[in-house]
Amino acid sequence: MSAAAATVRVGRTSPTVTLSLVAARVGSTATAARVTSGDLSGHAGYLAAQYTAAWHVVLWAVAAVCAASAVLIGVPLRPRR
């Protein structure tokens, strides 16, 4: 089994969000698998920038989910008038 195949899958079928985002940016699932496992050989600056950008997307998505959850939880808990 190749290193890419070993790191691409979570469970049985779904690739990770970060891996998918990096793969979309670098154009190769194998390269994305290497980058997400810490191997930045080759174009280290470019690959690190793509990995960082993918994490920014993931973290902003998590922040949006947290903000929406806070509103959804806060509305029922506010004092009645």
Rosetta silent file (secondary structure, phi, psi, omega in degrees, C-alpha in Angstrom):
SEQUENCE: MSAAAATVRVGRTSPTVTLSLVAARVGSTATAARVTSGDLSGHAGYLAAQYTAAWHVVLWAVAAVCAASAVLIGVPLRPRR
SCORE:     score description
SCORE:     0.000 S_00000001
   1 L     0.000  135.895 -179.498    0.000    0.000    0.000 S_00000001
   2 L   -76.690  162.863  179.008    1.385    3.425   -0.880 S_00000001
   3 H   -62.598  -36.442 -179.909    1.864    6.179    1.670 S_00000001
   4 H   -64.240  -44.386 -179.332   -0.853    8.195   -0.056 S_00000001
   5 H   -66.537  -31.678 -179.223   -3.385    5.371    0.194 S_00000001
   6 H   -72.456  -30.350 -175.152   -2.524    4.834    3.853 S_00000001
   7 H  -103.182  -11.089 -175.990   -3.101    8.467    4.820 S_00000001
   8 H   -74.892  -36.229 -172.125   -5.944    9.454    2.493 S_00000001
   9 E   -93.683  138.398  170.485   -8.709    7.464    4.116 S_00000001
  10 E  -113.299  123.834 -172.038  -10.393    8.083    7.440 S_00000001
  11 L    69.424 -123.189 -178.468  -12.331    5.028    8.423 S_00000001
  12 L  -113.723  -32.846 -169.442  -13.156    3.285    5.174 S_00000001
  13 L  -126.989  -24.148 -170.005  -14.438    5.747    2.642 S_00000001
  14 E  -101.831  127.950  173.511  -14.169    9.430    3.470 S_00000001
  15 E   -74.740  157.084 -179.964  -11.059   11.569    2.971 S_00000001
  16 L   -72.306  156.949 -179.919  -10.423   14.248    5.555 S_00000001
  17 H   -63.202  -45.253 -179.016  -11.567   17.785    4.879 S_00000001
  18 H   -61.969  -43.394  178.956   -8.044   19.165    5.176 S_00000001
  19 H   -61.640  -42.172  179.111   -6.688   16.555    2.780 S_00000001
  20 H   -63.589  -41.843  179.212   -9.431   17.351    0.271 S_00000001
  21 H   -66.189  -42.737  178.208   -8.736   21.080    0.490 S_00000001
  22 H   -65.466  -41.989  179.242   -4.984   20.611    0.078 S_00000001
  23 H   -61.188  -39.016  177.760   -5.559   18.211   -2.835 S_00000001
  24 H   -65.203  -32.481 -178.525   -7.754   20.797   -4.546 S_00000001
  25 H   -80.709  -38.335 -176.558   -5.009   23.394   -4.121 S_00000001
  26 H   -95.961  -14.016  174.847   -2.003   21.297   -5.174 S_00000001
  27 L    85.240    7.790 -178.826   -3.784   19.198   -7.814 S_00000001
  28 L  -149.761  127.854  177.974   -2.747   15.779   -6.535 S_00000001
  29 H   -66.683  -37.409  179.588   -4.120   13.567   -3.790 S_00000001
  30 H   -63.764  -44.239  177.892   -0.740   11.854   -3.384 S_00000001
  31 H   -65.352  -40.844  178.951    1.041   15.180   -2.899 S_00000001
  32 H   -62.595  -39.475  178.620   -1.694   16.336   -0.531 S_00000001
  33 H   -63.514  -40.859  177.454   -1.293   13.143    1.516 S_00000001
  34 H   -64.176  -43.382 -178.121    2.451   13.776    1.776 S_00000001
  35 H   -64.736  -45.632 -178.498    1.900   17.395    2.799 S_00000001
  36 H   -69.639  -18.573  175.692   -0.698   16.583    5.451 S_00000001
  37 L   -92.068   -0.812  174.343    1.631   13.942    6.896 S_00000001
  38 L   104.195    1.230 -179.751    4.427   16.523    7.186 S_00000001
  39 L   -91.325  103.745 -179.220    6.548   15.797    4.100 S_00000001
  40 L  -105.390   25.366 -179.113    7.189   19.145    2.426 S_00000001
  41 L   -64.565  145.624 -177.685   10.011   17.948    0.180 S_00000001
  42 L   105.663 -110.481 -178.920   10.116   19.651   -3.170 S_00000001
  43 L   -99.718   73.492 -171.767    8.465   23.060   -3.123 S_00000001
  44 H   -57.378  -45.248 -178.679    8.364   23.521    0.652 S_00000001
  45 H   -62.382  -45.922  179.835    7.245   27.157    0.640 S_00000001
  46 H   -64.964  -46.622 -178.101    4.427   26.583   -1.823 S_00000001
  47 H   -65.510  -39.531  177.737    3.236   23.386   -0.146 S_00000001
  48 H   -64.135  -38.770  178.754    3.339   24.967    3.316 S_00000001
  49 H   -64.849  -39.956  179.478    1.298   27.913    2.044 S_00000001
  50 H   -67.785  -39.736  177.747   -1.347   25.587    0.579 S_00000001
  51 H   -64.524  -43.336  178.511   -1.517   23.586    3.807 S_00000001
  52 H   -63.580  -42.742  178.693   -1.869   26.772    5.850 S_00000001
  53 H   -62.854  -39.466  178.003   -4.598   28.076    3.547 S_00000001
  54 H   -63.167  -41.908  178.641   -6.499   24.791    3.869 S_00000001
  55 H   -66.440  -34.965  176.441   -6.325   25.031    7.668 S_00000001
  56 H   -60.435  -42.829  178.272   -7.589   28.627    7.520 S_00000001
  57 H   -61.816  -46.263 -179.673  -10.676   27.403    5.652 S_00000001
  58 H   -61.842  -46.222 -177.476  -11.237   24.603    8.171 S_00000001
  59 H   -67.300  -36.920  176.152  -10.798   26.900   11.173 S_00000001
  60 H   -66.688  -36.038  176.596  -13.132   29.566    9.767 S_00000001
  61 H   -64.875  -41.867  177.215  -15.743   26.862    9.148 S_00000001
  62 H   -63.855  -41.133  177.933  -15.403   25.677   12.749 S_00000001
  63 H   -62.032  -39.908  178.722  -15.719   29.277   13.956 S_00000001
  64 H   -65.405  -41.070  177.769  -18.906   29.704   11.906 S_00000001
  65 H   -63.879  -42.233  178.842  -20.392   26.506   13.357 S_00000001
  66 H   -63.724  -42.526  179.489  -19.516   27.671   16.885 S_00000001
  67 H   -64.517  -43.900  178.555  -21.082   31.101   16.299 S_00000001
  68 H   -64.710  -39.003  178.477  -24.254   29.574   14.866 S_00000001
  69 H   -65.233  -38.618  178.780  -24.418   27.110   17.755 S_00000001
  70 H   -62.121  -40.848  178.372  -24.056   29.913   20.276 S_00000001
  71 H   -67.278  -45.507 -178.677  -27.029   31.719   18.747 S_00000001
  72 H   -63.646  -32.447  178.524  -29.117   28.547   18.563 S_00000001
  73 H   -82.730  -36.959 -176.950  -28.391   27.754   22.211 S_00000001
  74 H   -69.156  -35.811 -177.702  -28.646   31.332   23.437 S_00000001
  75 H   -60.489  -50.123  179.423  -32.077   32.072   21.990 S_00000001
  76 H   -68.972  -21.616 -176.507  -33.974   29.443   24.023 S_00000001
  77 H   -90.304   -8.680 -178.030  -32.013   30.298   27.167 S_00000001
  78 L   -70.107  151.459 -178.364  -32.653   34.048   27.187 S_00000001
  79 L   -64.060  143.078  177.861  -34.997   35.349   29.891 S_00000001
  80 L   -80.205  147.860 -177.645  -38.649   35.642   28.967 S_00000001
  81 L  -100.365    0.000    0.000  -40.206   39.085   29.048 S_00000001
